[in-house]
XYZ file of C-alpha atoms in Angstrom:
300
model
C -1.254 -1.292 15.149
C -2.443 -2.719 18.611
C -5.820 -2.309 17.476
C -6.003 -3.932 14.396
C -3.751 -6.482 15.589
C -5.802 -7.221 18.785
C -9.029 -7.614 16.148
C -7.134 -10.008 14.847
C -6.768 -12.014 18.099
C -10.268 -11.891 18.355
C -11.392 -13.099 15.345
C -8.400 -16.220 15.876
C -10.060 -16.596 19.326
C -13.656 -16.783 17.662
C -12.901 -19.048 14.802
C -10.785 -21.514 17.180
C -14.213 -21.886 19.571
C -15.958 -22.834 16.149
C -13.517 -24.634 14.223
C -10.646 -25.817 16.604
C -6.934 -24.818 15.975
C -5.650 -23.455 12.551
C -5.128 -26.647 10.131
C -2.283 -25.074 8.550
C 0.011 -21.833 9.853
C -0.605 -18.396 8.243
C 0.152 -14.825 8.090
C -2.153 -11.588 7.902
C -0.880 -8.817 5.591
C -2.227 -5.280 5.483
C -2.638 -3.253 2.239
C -2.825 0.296 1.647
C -2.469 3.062 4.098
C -2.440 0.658 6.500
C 0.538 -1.753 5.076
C 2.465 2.301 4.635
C 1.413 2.833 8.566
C -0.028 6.063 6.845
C -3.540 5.178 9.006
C -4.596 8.927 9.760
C -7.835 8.453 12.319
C -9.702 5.807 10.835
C -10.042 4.387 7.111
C -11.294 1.563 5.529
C -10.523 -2.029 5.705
C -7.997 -3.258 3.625
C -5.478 -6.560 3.957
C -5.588 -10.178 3.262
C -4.406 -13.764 4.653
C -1.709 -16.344 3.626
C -2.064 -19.833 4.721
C 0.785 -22.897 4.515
C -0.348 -25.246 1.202
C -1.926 -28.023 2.593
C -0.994 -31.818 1.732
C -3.699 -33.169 0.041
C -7.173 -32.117 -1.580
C -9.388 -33.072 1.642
C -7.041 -31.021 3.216
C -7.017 -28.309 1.336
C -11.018 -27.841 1.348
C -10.329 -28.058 4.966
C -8.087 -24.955 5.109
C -10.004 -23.046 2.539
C -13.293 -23.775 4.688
C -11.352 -22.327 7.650
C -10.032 -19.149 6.670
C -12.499 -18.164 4.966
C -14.236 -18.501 8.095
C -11.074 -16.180 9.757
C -11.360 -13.813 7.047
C -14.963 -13.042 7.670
C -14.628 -12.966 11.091
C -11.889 -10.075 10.735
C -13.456 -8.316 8.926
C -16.414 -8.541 11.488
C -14.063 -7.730 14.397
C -12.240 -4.729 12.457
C -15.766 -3.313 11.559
C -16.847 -3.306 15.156
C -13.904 -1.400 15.865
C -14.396 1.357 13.566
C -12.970 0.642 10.161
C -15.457 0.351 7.623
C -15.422 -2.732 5.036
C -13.627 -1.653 1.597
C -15.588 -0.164 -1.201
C -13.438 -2.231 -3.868
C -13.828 -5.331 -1.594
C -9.648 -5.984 -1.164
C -10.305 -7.900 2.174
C -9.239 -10.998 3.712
C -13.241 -12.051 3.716
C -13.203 -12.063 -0.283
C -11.974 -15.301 -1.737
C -9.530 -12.927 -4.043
C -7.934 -12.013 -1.359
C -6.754 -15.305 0.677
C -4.866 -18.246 -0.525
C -2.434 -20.956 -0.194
C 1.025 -19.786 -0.910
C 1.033 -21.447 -4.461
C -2.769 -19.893 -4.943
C -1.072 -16.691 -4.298
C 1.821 -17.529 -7.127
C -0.969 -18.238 -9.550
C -2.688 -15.097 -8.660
C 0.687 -13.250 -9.468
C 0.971 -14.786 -12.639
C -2.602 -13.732 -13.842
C -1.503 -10.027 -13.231
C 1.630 -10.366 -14.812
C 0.100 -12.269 -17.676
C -2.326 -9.568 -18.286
C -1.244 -6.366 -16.890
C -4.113 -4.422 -17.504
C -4.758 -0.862 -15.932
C -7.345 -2.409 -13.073
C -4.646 -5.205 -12.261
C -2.361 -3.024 -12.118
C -4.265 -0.663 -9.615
C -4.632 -4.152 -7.699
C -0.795 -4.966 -7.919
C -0.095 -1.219 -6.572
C -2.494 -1.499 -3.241
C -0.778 -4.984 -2.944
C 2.888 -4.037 -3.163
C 1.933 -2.032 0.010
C 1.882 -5.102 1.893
C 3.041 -5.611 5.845
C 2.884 -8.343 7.821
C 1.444 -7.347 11.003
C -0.074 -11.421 12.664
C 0.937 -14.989 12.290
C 3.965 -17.083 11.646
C 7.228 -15.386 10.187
C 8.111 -18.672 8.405
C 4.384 -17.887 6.148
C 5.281 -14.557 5.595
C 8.914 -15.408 4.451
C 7.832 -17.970 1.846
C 5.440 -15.547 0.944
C 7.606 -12.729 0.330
C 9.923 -15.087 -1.766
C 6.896 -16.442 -3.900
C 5.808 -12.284 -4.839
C 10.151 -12.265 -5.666
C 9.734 -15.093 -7.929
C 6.770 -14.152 -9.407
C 7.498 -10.441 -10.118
C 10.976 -11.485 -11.363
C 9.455 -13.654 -14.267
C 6.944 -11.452 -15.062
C 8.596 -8.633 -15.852
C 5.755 -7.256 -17.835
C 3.828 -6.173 -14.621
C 6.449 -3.936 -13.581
C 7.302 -2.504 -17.038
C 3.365 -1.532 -17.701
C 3.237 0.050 -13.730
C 6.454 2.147 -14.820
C 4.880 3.363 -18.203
C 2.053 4.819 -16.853
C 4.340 7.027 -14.029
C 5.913 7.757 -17.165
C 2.468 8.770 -18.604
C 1.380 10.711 -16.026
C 4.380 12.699 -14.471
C 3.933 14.395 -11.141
C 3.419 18.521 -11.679
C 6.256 20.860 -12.465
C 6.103 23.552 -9.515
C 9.106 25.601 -10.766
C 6.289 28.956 -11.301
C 3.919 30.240 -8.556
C 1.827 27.441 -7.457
C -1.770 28.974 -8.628
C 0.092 29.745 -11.903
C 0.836 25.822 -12.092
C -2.262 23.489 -11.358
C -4.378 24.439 -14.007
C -6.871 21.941 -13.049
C -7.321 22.946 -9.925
C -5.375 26.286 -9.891
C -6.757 27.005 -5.728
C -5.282 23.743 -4.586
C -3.698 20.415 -4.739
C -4.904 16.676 -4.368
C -1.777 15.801 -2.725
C -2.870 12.329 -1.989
C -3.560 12.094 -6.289
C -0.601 14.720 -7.217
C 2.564 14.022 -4.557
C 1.697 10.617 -2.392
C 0.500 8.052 -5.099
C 2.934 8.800 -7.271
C 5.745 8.903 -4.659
C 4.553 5.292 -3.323
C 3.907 3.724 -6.774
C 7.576 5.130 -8.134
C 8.881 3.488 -4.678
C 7.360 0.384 -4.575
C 7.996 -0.408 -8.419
C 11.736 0.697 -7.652
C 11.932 -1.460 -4.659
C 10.339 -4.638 -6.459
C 12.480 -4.157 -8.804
C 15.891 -4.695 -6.910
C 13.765 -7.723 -4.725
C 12.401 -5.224 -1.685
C 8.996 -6.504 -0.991
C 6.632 -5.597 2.289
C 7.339 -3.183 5.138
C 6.665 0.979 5.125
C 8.230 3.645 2.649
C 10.442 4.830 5.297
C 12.295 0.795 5.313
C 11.631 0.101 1.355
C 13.991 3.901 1.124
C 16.264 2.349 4.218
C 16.506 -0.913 1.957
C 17.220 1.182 -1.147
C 20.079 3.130 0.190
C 21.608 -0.021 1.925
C 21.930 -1.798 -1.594
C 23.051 1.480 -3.352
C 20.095 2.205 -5.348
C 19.614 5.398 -3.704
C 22.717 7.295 -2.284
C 22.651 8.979 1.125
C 21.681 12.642 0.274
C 18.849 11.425 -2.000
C 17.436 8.723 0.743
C 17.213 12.128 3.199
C 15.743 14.166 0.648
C 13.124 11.299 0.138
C 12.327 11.248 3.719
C 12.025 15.125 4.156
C 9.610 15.190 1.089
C 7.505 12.166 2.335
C 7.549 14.470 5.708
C 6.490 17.537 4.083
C 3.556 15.649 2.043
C 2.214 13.764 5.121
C 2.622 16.432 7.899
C 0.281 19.092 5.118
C -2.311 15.917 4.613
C -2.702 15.295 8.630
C -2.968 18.725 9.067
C -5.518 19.550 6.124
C -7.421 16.432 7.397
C -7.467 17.438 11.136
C -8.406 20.649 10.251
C -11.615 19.583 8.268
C -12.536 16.687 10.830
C -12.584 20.176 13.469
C -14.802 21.659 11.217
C -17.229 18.973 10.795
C -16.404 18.497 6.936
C -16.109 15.245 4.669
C -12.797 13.782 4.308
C -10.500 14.384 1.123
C -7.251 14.924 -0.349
C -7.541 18.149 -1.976
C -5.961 20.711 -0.230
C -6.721 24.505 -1.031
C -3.312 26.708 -1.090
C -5.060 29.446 0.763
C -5.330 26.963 3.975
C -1.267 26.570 3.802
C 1.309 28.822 5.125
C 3.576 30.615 2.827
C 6.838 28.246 4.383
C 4.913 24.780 3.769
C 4.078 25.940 0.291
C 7.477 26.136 -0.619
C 8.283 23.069 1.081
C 5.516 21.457 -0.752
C 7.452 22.689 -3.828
C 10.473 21.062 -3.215
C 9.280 17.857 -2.239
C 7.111 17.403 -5.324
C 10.596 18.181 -7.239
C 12.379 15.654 -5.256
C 9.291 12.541 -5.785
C 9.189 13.506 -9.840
C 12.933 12.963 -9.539
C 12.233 9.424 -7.713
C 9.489 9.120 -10.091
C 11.951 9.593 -13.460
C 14.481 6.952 -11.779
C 11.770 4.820 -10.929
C 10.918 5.158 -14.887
C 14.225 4.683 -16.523
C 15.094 1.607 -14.322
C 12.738 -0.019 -16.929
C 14.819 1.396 -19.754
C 11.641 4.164 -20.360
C 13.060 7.680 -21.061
C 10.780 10.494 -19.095
């Protein structure tokens, strides 16, 4: 967090020695791992800016002319510090992904208005949003504009709830090996147990008006509104545990051994007890999963 945040500073600091002081206030979002604080060692760039709508056109060109400068320079000042630039290009440097508050609201509209499968992938990443730098007022008119949007395009959500309906997370009521036929000596946990955990959660949340923060505080905000009842909210948390703690692990494991990085994880390289806990969490997310599903009136 102090990291990224301080590469922030440093790109502000570098574009105010160009350009002078911010025409407009703004906010910086993360995406991704890093808007779920899931950041294991380091990954690749991915987050984008919000700027205050400016008053008139000249204006306007102004702004856009200036954070796009910011954006680049981010991404400059991230890079340098060890996260590489995103292969799919979600970064605060690509005109997609900075805008007015109201440029924002359109943007939400086009993916509501055609909620294809790759706008959908883009809506998922997004709905992992933070605010991490800038002015709280920005990111609070923010957050209300993805509300408003989301809430009159209820197509966006429906079509991100049919396909968790469409692909349901794996039954592990037999012996694991006897389970994952497509990879019977392991697990893509990140593919299998995480996505599908965070997409069920963040389609859940958005659809009772949570927006931004981690999974830990969209599951805090579900519980406080009654979405969620106690015993499931801790049985949430211990699964999101259990599916996190084997990832680090795996991952730490094959950064000591000089290997590339991925999410498949090989059920010889897990103990017997964190097996079976990996059993009952992936019970308890394709139970999150089939409420997240039938909030949309879709039967599982």
């Amino acid at each position: 967090e102090r990291l990224v945040r301080r590469c922030v500073e440093m790109a502000e600091t570098e574009v105010v020695t160009k350009h002078g002081p911010p025409p407009v206030r703004y906010a910086f979002f993360l995406m991704g791992s890093g808007g779920r604080a899931e950041q294991f060692m380091l990954t690749d760039q991915d987050h984008f800016l919000v700027f205050e709508d400016p008053e008139s056109d000249e204006d306007r060109e102004k702004a856009e002319s200036y954070f796009r400068a910011l954006g680049h320079e981010i991404v400059y000042w991230l890079e340098r510090a060890g996260y590489k630039r995103c292969d799919g290009n979600m970064m605060a440097s690509e005109g997609a992904w900075r805008g007015s508050t109201s440029q924002w609201g359109d943007r939400l509209r086009t993916w509501g208005l055609r909620a294809t499968n790759q706008n959908i992938l883009l809506g998922h990443n997004f709905l992992a949003f933070r605010f991490l730098y800038g002015d709280q007022s920005v990111r609070d008119t923010f957050v209300e504009t993805v509300h408003t949007q989301l809430e009159s395009s209820t197509i966006f959500l429906y079509r991100a709830a049919e396909q968790e309906k469409n692909a349901p997370i794996p039954m592990l009521d037999h012996p694991v090996r006897a389970i994952f036929r497509l990879k019977k000596e392991g697990i893509d946990i990140k593919k299998h147990a995480l996505f599908p955990f965070h997409h069920s959660l963040q389609i859940l949340a958005a659809k009772h008006g949570i927006f931004g923060g981690t999974p830990l505080e969209k599951i805090d905000a579900l519980q406080e509104i009654s979405v969620i009842d106690e015993a499931f909210a801790d049985d949430l948390r211990f699964a999101y545990e259990v599916a996190l703690k084997i990832r680090v692990e795996q991952s730490w494991s094959r950064y000591e051994r000089g290997e590339g990085s991925t999410s498949e994880t090989k059920f010889s390289q897990i103990k017997s007890r964190d097996k079976e806990e990996l059993m009952q969490a992936m019970k308890i997310f394709r139970s999150l999963q089939s409420q997240a599903v039938s909030a949309f009136g879709l039967r599982t």
